[in-house]
XYZ file of C-alpha atoms in Angstrom:
462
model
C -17.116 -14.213 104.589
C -18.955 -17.765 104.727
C -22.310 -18.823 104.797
C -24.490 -20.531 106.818
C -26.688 -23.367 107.043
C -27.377 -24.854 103.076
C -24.176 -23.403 102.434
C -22.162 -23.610 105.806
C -18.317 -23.582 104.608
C -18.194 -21.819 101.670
C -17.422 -18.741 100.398
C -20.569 -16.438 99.720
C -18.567 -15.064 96.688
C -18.108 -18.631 95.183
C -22.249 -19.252 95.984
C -23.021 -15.984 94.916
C -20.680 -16.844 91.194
C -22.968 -20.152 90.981
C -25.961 -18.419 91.844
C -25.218 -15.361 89.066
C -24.314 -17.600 86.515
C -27.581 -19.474 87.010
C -29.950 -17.033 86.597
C -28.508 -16.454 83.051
C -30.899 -17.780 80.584
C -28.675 -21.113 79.102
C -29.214 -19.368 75.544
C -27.484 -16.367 76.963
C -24.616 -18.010 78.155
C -22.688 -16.834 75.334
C -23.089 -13.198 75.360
C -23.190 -12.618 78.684
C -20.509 -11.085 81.034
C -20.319 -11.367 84.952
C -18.508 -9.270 86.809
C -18.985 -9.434 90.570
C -18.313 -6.732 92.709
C -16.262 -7.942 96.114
C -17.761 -5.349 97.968
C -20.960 -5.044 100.429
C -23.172 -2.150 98.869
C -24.846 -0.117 101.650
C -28.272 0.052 101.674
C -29.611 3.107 100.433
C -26.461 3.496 98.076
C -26.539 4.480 94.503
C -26.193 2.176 91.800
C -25.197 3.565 88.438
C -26.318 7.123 87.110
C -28.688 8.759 89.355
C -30.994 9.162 87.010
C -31.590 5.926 86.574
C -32.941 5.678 89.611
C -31.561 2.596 91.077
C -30.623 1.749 94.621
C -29.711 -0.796 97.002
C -33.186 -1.459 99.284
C -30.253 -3.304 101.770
C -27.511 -4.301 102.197
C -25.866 -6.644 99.222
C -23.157 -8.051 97.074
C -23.799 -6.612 92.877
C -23.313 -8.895 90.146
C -23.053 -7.165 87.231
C -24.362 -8.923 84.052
C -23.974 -7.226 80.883
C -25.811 -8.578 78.083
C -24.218 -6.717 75.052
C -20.470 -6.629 76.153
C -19.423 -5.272 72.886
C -22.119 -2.335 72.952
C -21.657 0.850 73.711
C -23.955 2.197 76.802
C -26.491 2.669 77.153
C -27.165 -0.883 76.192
C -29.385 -3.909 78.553
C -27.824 -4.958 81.321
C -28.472 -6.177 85.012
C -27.690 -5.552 88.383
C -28.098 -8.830 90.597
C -28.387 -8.383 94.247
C -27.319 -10.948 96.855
C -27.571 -10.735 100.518
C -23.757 -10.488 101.937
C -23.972 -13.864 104.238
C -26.418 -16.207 102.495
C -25.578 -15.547 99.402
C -28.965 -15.687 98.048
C -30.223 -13.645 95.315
C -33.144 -10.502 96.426
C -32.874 -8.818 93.297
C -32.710 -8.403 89.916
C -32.725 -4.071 88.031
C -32.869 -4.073 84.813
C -30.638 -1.244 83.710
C -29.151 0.951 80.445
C -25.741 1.749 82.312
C -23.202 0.319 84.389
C -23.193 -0.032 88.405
C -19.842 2.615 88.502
C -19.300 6.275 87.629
C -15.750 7.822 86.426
C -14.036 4.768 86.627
C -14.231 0.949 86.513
C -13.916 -0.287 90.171
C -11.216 -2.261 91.408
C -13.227 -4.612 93.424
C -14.924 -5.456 90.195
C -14.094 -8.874 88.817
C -14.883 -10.310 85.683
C -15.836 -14.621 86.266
C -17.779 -15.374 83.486
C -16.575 -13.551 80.587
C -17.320 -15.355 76.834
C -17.461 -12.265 75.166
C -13.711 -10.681 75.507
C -14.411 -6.306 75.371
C -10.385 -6.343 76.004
C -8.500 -5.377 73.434
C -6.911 -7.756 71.277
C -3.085 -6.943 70.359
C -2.476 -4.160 68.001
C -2.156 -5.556 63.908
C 0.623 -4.934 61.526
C 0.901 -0.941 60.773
C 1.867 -0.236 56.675
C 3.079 3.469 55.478
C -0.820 4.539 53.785
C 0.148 4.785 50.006
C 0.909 8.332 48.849
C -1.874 10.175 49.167
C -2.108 13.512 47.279
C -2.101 16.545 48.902
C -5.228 18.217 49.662
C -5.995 21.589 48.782
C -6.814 24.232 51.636
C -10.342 26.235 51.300
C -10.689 29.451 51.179
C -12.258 29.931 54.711
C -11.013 28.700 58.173
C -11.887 25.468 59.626
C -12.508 24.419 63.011
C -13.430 21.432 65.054
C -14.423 20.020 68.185
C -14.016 16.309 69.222
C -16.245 15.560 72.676
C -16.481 12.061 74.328
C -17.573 12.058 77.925
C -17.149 8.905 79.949
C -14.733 8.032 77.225
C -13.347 4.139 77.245
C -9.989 3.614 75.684
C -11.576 3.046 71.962
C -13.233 6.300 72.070
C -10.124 8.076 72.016
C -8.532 5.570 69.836
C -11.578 7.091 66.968
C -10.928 10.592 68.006
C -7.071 9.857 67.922
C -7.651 8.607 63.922
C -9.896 11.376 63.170
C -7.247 14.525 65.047
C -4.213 13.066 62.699
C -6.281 12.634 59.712
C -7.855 16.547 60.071
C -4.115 17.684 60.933
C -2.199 15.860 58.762
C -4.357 15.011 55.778
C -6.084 18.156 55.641
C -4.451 20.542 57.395
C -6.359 21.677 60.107
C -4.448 23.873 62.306
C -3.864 22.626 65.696
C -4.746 25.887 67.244
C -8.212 25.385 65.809
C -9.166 21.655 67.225
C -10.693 22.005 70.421
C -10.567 18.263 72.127
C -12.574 17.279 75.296
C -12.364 13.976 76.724
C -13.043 12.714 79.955
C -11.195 14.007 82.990
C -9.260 16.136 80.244
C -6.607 14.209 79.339
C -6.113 11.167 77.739
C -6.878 9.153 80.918
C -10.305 6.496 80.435
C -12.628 5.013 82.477
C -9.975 2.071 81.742
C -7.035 3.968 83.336
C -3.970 6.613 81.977
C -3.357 5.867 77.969
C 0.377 6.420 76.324
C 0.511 4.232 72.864
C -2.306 4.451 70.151
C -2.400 1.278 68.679
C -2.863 2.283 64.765
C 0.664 2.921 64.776
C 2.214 2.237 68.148
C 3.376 6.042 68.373
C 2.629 8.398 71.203
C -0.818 9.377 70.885
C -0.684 13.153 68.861
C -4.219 14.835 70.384
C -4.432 17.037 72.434
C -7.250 17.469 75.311
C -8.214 20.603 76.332
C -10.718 19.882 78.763
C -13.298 17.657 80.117
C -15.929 15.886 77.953
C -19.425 17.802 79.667
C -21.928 20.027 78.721
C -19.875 22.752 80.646
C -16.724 22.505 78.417
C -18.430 22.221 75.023
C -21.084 25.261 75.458
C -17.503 26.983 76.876
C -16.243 25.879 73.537
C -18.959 27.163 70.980
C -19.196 29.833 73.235
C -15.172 30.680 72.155
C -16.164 29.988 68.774
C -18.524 32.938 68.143
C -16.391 36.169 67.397
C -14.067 33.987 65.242
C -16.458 31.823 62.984
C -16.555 33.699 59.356
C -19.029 33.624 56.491
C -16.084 31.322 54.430
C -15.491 28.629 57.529
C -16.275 24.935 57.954
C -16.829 23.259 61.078
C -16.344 19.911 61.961
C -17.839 18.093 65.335
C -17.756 14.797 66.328
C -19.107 13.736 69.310
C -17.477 9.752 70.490
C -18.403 7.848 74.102
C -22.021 6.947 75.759
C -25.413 8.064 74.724
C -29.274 6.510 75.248
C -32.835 7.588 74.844
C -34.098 7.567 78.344
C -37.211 8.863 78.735
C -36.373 12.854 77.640
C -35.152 11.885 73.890
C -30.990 10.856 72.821
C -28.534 12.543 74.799
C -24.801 12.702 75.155
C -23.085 11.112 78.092
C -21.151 13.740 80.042
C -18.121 13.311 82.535
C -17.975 12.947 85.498
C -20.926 11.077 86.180
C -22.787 9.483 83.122
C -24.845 12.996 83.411
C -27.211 13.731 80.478
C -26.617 15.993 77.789
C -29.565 16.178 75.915
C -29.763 16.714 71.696
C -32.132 19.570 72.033
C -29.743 21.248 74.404
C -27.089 20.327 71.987
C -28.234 21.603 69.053
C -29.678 24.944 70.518
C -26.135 25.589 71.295
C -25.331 24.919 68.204
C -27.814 27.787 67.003
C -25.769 30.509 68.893
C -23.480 30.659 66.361
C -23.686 33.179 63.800
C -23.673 32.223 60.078
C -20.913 30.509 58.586
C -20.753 28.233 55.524
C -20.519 24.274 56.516
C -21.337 22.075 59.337
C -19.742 18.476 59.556
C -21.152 16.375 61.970
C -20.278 12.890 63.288
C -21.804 10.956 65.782
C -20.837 7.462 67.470
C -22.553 7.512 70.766
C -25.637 5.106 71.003
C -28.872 6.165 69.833
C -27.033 9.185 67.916
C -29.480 9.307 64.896
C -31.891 11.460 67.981
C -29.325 14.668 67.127
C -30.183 14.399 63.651
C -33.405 16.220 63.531
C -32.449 19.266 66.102
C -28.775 19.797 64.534
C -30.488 20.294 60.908
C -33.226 22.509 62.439
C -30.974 24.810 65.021
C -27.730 24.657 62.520
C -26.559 27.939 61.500
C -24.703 26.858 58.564
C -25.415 27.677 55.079
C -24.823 23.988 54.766
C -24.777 21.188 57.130
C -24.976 17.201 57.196
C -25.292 14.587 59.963
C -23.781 11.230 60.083
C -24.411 8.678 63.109
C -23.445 5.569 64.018
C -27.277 4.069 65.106
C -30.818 5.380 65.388
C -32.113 7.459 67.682
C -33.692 3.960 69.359
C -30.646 1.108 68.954
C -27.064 1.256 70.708
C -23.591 1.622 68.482
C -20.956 -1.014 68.672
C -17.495 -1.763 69.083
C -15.295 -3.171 66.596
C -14.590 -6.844 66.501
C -10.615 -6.308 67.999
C -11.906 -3.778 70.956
C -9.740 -0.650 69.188
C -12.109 1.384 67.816
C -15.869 1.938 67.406
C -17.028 0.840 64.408
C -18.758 3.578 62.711
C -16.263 5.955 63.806
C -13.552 4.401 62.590
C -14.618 3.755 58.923
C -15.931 7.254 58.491
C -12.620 8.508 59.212
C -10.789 6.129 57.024
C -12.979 7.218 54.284
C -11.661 10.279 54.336
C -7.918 9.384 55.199
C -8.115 7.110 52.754
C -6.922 3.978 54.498
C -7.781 2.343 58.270
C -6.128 2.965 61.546
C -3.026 0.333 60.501
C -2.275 2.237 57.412
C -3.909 -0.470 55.213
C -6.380 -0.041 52.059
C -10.163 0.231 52.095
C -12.416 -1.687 51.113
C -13.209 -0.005 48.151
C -12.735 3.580 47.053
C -14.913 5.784 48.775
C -14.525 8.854 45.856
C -17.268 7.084 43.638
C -17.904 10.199 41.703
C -14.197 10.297 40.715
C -14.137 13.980 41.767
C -11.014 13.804 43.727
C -12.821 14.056 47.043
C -14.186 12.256 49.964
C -17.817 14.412 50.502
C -20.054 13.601 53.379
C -22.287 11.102 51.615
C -19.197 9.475 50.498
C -17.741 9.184 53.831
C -20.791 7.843 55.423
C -21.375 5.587 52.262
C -18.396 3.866 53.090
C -19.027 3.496 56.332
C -22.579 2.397 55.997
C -21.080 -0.428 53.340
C -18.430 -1.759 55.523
C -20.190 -1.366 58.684
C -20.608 -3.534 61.879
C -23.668 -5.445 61.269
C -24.599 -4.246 64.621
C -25.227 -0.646 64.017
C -27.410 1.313 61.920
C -26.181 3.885 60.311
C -28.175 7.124 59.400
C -27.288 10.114 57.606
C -29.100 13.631 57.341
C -28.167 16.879 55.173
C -29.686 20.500 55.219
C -30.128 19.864 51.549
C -27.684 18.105 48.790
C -25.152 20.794 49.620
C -24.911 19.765 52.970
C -24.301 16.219 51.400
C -21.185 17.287 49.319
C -19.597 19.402 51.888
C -15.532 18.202 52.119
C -13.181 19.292 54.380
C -10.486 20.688 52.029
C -10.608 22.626 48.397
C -11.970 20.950 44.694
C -8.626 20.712 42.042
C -10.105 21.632 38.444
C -7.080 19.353 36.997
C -6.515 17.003 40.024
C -5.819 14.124 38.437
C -3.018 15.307 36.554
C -2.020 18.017 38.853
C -1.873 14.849 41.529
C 1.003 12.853 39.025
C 3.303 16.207 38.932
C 3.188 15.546 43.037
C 3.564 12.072 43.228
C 6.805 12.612 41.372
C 8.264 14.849 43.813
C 6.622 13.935 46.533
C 6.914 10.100 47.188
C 10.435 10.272 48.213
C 9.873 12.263 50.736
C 6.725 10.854 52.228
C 8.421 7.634 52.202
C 11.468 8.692 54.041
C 9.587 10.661 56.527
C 7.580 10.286 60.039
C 4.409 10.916 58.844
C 4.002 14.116 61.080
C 7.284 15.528 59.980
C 6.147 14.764 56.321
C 3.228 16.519 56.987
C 4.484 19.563 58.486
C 7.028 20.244 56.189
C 4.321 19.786 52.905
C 2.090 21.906 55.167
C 4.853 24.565 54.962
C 4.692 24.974 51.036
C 0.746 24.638 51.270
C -0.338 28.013 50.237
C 2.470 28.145 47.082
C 1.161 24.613 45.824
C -2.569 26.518 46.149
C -1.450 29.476 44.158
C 0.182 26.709 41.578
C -3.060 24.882 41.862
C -5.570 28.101 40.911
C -3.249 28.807 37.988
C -3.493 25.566 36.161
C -7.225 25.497 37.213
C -7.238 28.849 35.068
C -4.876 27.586 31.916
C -7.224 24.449 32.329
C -10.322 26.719 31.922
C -8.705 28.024 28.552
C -7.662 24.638 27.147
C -11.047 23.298 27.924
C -12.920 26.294 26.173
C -10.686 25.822 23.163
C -10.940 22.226 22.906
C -14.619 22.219 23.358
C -14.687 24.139 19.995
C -12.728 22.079 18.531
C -14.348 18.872 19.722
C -17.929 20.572 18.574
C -16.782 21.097 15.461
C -15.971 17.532 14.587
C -18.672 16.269 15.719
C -20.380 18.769 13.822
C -18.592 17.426 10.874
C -19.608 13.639 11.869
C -22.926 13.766 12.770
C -24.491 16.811 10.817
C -22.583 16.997 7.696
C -23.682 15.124 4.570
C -22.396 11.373 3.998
C-alpha cells in the first residue's frame, strides 16, 4: 500500500503512525499506547462490543490509542480511523473497550508504547514462613472464582487466591467451582503453563467458561447442597464498566454484559446459609455492592471491591497481578504471590485471624494509588466473617505446631505439605476443641483467683 499525491512513495502505515501519534495531546505522550491495526476494516464492520455501538462508516485502517494502558477495561480509549490509501485521519470514537473480542489480533501492532502492560520477569520466590494451621469450621465451604475476558493477570489473582483457599484453608477441591474465559487457562493473551509467584505449573482448575451462562449453571448446582452451617466465597476477576444500565461483569466470549442486578438476584436463589465472602476486582465493582447486600441470602455477608461503582481498577506496577486482588489474598495467606512478608500484619485485633475488614484493610493500606477501594457488610458480622475456625488458645496451641511442624513444611512442596497436614486435619480439630475446653476451666479458675487479689489490693484496708 502507498499513497498518493502529498504523500506519493510512502507507506500509508508509516503516514498513518505519524499521523496517530500526532493527534495525541503532547502532555499525553506518556501514557498513551498505539497500536495500529495492519488491516483494512470494512465498512459497516463492528468495532469493539456491540453494545457500544461503534462502527466503521467506510472503509479504514484503526489505530488504537489507549489512554490508561495499565487499567483494567472498561477504561478511555480511542479508535482512530484513517482512510486505507491517503492515509488521512476521518475519525476519531471515543470508547470504554478495546477494538477486538476473544482475543488480541495478530495484525495488531504496538508503535508507540511508553507505558509497558507486558509483564516484567517473574521476582525471587521465598518458602512463606510457617504459617499455623488453620482450623476447619463446622459447616462446608464453597467457592466460585469467575473472570470473563480474562488477561493473563486475572488468572494470575485467581491462581493466588485457589492455592491459598486449598492449601491454607482447606477448601476442598471438589467444592471450588472456577470459570475463566474459554474454560481453561487460555487468555485473551494466548495458552498459559507457568504462574509466576512460584514458577510451578499453575494448580486451578477451570471448569467452564467465564459468562452469565456458566455462573447461574453454577449457583444453580449450588442449591440442594448449601447448608444452614456453610460459607461461601465468590470472587469475581477480569473487565467490568458502568455503561449506561449500572456496573456489570464482562462475560466471555464477547465483552457481553453481565449486569449487578442480574448478579445479585441470582445470588438470592439460594436458600439460607450462614456467610457470604465476596471479592471483586473488575472496574467499577463497588456497583455490586448495594444489590449483593440486599438479594444475599446469608445470615451474614460482606463485599470487598477493588474501585467504585464510577472509576476503573488497576494493574499492578510489574503486569502480574491486579492490584486489589492480589493484596486481599495475601492478607489472608499471609504473605504475597513470591512468598515474601506483608507489609504489616493484617490480624490487628491479635485474634489469630484474617476477617473480612482485615483483609480489605490491608488491601486498602497497601493499595495501588489508582484504585479505590470500598467495602460493604450486612452488618458487623458480615465484617468478621473468616474463612476457617476461631482457636480459644491459638497462640499457644500454634507453638506446640510449630515444633512439629516446621520440619516438615520446610522439607516439603508446599502442596504435598499441605495435603498430608490436611490428612490429620480433623484429629488436630478434636485436639484443638479439647484444650479450648481445659482452657475454659483454667480461665474460670484463674479469674477467681485473679479477682480475689485484686480484691485484696484495691478493696482491702491499707
Amino acid at each position: 500500500m502507498t499513497t498518493s499525491g502529498e504523500g506519493s512513495g510512502r507507506d500509508v502505515f508509516a503516514a498513518i503512525r505519524d499521523r496517530a501519534f500526532r493527534a495525541v495531546r503532547p502532555d499525553r505522550l506518556g501514557q498513551t499506547n498505539l497500536y495500529l491495526d495492519q488491516r483494512v476494516i470494512e465498512a459497516g464492520e463492528q468495532l469493539g462490543p456491540a453494545f457500544q455501538r461503534l462502527t466503521a462508516a467506510r472503509a479504514s485502517v484503526l489505530v488504537f490509542a489507549d489512554d490508561e494502558p495499565m487499567a483494567n477495561f472498561g477504561h478511555p480509549c480511542r479508535y482512530l480511523l484513517f482512510d486505507p490509501e491517503s492515509g488521512e485521519l476521518h475519525a476519531e470514537l471515543p470508547a470504554r473497550f478495546p477494538p477486538w473480542l476473544a482475543r488480541i489480533p495478530e495484525t495488531l501492532q504496538a508503535f508507540h508504547e511508553p507505558v509497558r502492560p507486558v509483564p516484567a520477569g517473574s521476582l525471587y520466590h521465598v518458602k512463606p514462613s510457617w504459617p499455623c494451621p488453620v482450623l476447619w469450621p463446622r459447616g462446608r465451604r464453597h467457592a466460585i472464582f469467575y473472570a470473563g475476558m480474562s488477561n493473563t493477570r486475572h488468572l494470575n489473582d485467581m491462581e493466588f487466591g485457589y492455592r491459598t483457599l486449598v492449601h491454607r484453608y482447606g477448601f476442598a477441591r471438589r467444592d471450588i467451582t472456577v470459570l475463566s474465559f474459554n474454560g481453561t487457562t487460555d487468555t485473551q493473551e494466548g495458552v498459559n503453563t507457568i504462574w509466576p509467584g512460584d514458577g510451578t505449573p499453575y494448580q486451578i482448575v477451570v471448569n467452564g467458561p467465564g459468562n452469565r451462562a456458566a455462573f447461574e449453571a453454577a449457583v444453580d448446582a449450588l442449591k440442594p447442597r448449601l447448608r444452614e452451617d456453610d460459607l461461601l466465597f465468590i470472587h469475581t476477576n477480569n473487565h467490568g464498566d458502568n455503561y449506561g444500565s449500572g456496573s456489570f461483569l464482562c462475560a466471555y466470549p464477547d465483552w457481553g454484559q453481565y449486569l449487578a442486578d442480574d448478579f445479585a438476584a441470582k445470588l438470592g436463589e439460594l436458600p439460607r446459609y450462614q456467610s457470604l465472602v465476596v471479592l471483586m476486582e473488575q472496574c467499577n465493582a463497588g456497583g455490586f455492592n448495594g444489590p449483593v447486600i440486599k438479594h444475599s441470602t446469608a445470615r451474614a455477608t460482606s463485599v470487598a471491591a477493588a474501585a467504585v461503582a464510577t472509576q476503573s481498577s488497576y494493574a499492578s506496577p510489574d503486569g502480574h497481578w491486579d492490584s486489589f486482588a492480589r493484596d486481599w489474598f495475601a492478607a489472608q495467606a499471609s504473605h504475597d504471590p513470591y512468598g515474601a512478608g506483608l507489609a504489616f500484619n493484617p490480624d490487628t485485633n491479635g485474634d489469630g485471624r484474617i476477617e473480612a475488614t482485615e483483609a480489605f484493610n490491608y488491601a486498602n493500606t497497601v493499595r495501588n494509588p489508582l484504585d479505590s477501594p470500598n467495602f460493604d457488610e450486612s452488618s458487623p458480622a458480615g465484617g468478621q466473617i473468616w474463612l476457617g475456625r476461631t482457636y480459644i488458645v491459638w497462640w499457644w496451641w500454634c507453638w506446640i505446631l510449630r515444633e512439629v511442624l516446621s520440619r516438615p513444611y520446610r522439607e516439603l512442596p508446599e502442596a504435598e505439605y499441605y495435603a498430608r497436614l490436611h490428612k490429620i486435619q480433623p484429629e488436630l480439630s478434636k485436639l484443638a476443641a479439647s484444650l479450648d475446653d481445659q482452657s475454659a476451666v483454667l480461665r474460670k479458675e484463674m479469674t477467681a483467683t485473679v479477682s480475689e487479689l485484686v480484691a485484696r489490693a484495691f478493696n482491702g484496708d491499707e
